[in-house]
Short mmCIF file of C-alpha atoms in Angstrom, two decimals:
data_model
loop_
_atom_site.label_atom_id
_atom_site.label_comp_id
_atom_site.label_asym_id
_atom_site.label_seq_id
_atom_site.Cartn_x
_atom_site.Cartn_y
_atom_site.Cartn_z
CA UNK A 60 22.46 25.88 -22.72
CA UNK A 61 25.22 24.79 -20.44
CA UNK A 62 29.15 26.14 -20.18
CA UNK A 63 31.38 23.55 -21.30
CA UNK A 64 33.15 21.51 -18.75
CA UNK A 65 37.05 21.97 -17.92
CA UNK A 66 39.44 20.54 -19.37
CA UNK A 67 41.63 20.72 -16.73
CA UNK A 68 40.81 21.05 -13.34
CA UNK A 69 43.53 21.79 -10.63
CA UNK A 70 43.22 20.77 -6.46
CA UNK A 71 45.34 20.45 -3.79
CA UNK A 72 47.21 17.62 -4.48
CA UNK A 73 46.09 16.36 -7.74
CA UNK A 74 45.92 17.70 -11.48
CA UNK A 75 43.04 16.75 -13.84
CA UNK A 76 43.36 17.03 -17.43
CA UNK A 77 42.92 15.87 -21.36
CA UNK A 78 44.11 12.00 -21.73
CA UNK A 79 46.93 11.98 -23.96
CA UNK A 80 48.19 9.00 -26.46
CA UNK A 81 50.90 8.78 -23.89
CA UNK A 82 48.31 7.66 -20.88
CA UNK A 83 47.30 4.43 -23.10
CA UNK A 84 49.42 2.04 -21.05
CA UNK A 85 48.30 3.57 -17.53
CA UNK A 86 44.52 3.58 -18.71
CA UNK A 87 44.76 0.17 -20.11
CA UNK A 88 46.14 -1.03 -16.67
CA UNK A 89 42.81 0.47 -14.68
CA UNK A 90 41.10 -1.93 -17.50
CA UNK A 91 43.23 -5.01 -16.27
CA UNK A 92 42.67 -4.50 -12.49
CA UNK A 93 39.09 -4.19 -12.47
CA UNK A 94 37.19 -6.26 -10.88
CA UNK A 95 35.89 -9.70 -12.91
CA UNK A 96 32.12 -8.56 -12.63
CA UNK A 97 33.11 -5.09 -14.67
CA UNK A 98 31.21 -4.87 -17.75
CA UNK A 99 34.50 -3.44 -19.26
CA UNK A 100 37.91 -5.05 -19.03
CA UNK A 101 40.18 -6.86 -21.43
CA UNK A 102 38.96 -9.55 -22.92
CA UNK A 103 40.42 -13.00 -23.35
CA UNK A 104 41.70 -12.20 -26.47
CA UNK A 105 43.22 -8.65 -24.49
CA UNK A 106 41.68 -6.26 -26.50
CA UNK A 107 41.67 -3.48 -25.87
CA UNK A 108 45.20 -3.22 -26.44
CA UNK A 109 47.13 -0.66 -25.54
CA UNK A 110 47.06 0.37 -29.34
CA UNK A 111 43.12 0.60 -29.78
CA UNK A 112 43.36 2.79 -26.63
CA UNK A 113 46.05 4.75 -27.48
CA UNK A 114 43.31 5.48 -31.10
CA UNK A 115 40.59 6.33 -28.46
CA UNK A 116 42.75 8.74 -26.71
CA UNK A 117 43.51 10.75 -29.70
CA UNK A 118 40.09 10.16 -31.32
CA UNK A 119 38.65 11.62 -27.92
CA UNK A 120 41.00 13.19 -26.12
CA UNK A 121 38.37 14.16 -23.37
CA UNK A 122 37.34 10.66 -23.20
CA UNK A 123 33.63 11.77 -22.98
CA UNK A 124 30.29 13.46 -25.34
CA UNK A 125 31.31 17.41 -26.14
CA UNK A 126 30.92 19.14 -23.38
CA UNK A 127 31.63 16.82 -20.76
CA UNK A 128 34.91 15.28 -19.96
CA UNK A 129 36.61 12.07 -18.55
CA UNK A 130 39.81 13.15 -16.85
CA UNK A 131 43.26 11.92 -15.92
CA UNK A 132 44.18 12.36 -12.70
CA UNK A 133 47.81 13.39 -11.92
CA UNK A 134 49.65 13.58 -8.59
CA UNK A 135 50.66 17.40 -8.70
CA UNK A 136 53.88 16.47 -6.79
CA UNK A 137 54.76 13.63 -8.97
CA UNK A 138 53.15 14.05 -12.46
CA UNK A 139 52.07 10.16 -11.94
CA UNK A 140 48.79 8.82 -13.26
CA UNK A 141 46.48 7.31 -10.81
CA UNK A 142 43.10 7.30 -12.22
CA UNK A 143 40.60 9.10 -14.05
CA UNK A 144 37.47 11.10 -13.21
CA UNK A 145 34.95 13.46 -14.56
CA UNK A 146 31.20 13.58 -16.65
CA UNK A 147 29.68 11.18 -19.09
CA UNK A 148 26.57 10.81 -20.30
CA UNK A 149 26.81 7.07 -19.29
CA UNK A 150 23.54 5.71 -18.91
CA UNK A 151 22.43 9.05 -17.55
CA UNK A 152 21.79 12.32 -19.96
CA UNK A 153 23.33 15.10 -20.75
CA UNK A 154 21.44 17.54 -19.03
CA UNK A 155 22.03 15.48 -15.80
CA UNK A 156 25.23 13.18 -16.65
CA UNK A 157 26.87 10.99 -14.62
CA UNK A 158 29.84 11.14 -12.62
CA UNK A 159 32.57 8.57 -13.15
CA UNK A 160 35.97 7.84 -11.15
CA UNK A 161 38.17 5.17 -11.28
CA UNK A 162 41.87 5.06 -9.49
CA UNK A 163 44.56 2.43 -9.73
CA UNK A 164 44.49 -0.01 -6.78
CA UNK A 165 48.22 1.38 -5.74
CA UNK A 166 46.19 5.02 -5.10
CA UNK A 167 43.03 3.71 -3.10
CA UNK A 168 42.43 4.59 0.48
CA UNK A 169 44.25 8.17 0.48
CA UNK A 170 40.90 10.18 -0.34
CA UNK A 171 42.36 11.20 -4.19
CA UNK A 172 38.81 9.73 -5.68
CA UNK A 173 36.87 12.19 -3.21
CA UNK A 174 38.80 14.93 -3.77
CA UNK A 175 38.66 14.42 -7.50
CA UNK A 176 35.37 14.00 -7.64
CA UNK A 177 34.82 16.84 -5.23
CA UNK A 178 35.99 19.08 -7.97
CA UNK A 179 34.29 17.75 -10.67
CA UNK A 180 31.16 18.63 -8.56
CA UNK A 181 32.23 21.82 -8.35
CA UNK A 182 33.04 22.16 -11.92
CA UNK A 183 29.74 20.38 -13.01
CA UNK A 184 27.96 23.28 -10.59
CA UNK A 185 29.54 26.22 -12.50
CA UNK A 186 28.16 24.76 -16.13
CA UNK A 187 24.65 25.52 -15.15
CA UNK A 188 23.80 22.09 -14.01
CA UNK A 189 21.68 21.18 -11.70
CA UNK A 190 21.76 17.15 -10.80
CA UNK A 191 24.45 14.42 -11.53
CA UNK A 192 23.81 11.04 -11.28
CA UNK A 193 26.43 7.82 -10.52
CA UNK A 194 25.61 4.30 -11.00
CA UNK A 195 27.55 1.69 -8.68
CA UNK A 196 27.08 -1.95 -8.09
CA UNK A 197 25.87 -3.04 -4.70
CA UNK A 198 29.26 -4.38 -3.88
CA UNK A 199 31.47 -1.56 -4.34
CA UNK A 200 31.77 -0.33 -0.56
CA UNK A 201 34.33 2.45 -1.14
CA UNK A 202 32.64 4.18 -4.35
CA UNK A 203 29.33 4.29 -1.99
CA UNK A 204 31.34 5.85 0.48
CA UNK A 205 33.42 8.41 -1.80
CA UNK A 206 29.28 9.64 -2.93
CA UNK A 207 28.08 10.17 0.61
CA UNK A 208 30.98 12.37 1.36
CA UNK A 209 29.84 14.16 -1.53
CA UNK A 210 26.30 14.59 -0.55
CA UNK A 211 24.78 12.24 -3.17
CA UNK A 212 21.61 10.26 -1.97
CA UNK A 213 20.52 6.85 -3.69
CA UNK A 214 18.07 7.68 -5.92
CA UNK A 215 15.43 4.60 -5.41
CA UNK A 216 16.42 2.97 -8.58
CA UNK A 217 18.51 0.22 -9.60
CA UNK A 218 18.53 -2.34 -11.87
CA UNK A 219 18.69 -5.98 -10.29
CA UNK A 220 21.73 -8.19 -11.74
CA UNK A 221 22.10 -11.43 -10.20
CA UNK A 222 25.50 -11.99 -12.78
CA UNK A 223 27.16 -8.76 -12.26
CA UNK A 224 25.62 -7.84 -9.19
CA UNK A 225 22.65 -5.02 -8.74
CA UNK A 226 23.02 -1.59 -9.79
CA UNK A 227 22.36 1.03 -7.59
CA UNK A 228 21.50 5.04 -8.72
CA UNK A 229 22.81 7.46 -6.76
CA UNK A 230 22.06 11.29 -7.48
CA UNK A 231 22.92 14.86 -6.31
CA UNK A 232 21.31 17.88 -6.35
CA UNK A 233 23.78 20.59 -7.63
CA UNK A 234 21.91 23.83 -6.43
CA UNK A 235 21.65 22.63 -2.72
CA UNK A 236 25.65 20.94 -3.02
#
């Protein structure tokens, strides 16, 4: 019903691809920065380790369902990981899956999550979709502000969280993007 996504997607400055056993160490480390009221991060016992990851990786080596895909991000100059970012199914669908991004602290505020994202839009388009969702708690500022430039609207729902803070539901329609 819908083309596959990419694999690899290419832009100006970055590279998007298939995580390799290799990126274990990198994708463990977004896992460590993350902020304390993430539902995933390493635990106190530091699991994941870089091990169980580096199984993941090769288990799933798009990091996402068939026919979607979860990312690295590459700087084209440099080859160096800084993040990740494509579709999941999340707590969305299939049909209409959610977009997911995360970059390494070091690569925030140079517009690499927009214009990753950007192209998974693009690329979400051309498999015959027509809506993505994103989920993002209330107090992420700069996610909210990488969907906007994207054209994505909140949705109206959320789910309250007092603990974790409240989830907001963005969404975009694809055949008006």
């Amino acid at each position: 019903m819908y083309d596959d996504f990419p694999a690899e997607l290419t832009t100006e400055r970055l590279y998007l691809r298939r995580w390799q056993p290799s990126d274990a160490e990198d994708h463990r480390g977004l896992w460590v920065e993350r902020d304390h009221r993430a539902r995933r991060r390493i635990d106190a016992d530091g699991h994941p380790t870089v091990e169980e990851m580096r199984e993941w990786l090769i288990d799933n080596p798009l990091g996402a369902e068939p026919g979607l895909g979860l990312l690295p991000i590459e700087l084209r100059t440099t080859g160096e990981f800084i993040g990740y970012c494509g579709l999941t199914v999340g707590q969305a669908t299939f049909d209409e899956p959610e977009i997911a991004y995360e970059l390494a602290r070091r690569a925030h505020g140079h517009g690499y999550a927009t214009e990753a994202a950007r192209a998974v839009v693009d690329a979400a388009a051309r498999t015959g979709r027509k809506r993505l969702w994103a989920s993002v708690r209330q107090w992420n500022a700069p996610s909210f502000r990488v969907l906007e430039k994207l054209g994505f609207e909140n949705s109206g729902q959320g789910i309250a969280d007092p603990e974790r803070g409240d989830l907001v539901w963005m969404t975009l329609q694809l055949d008006q993007a």
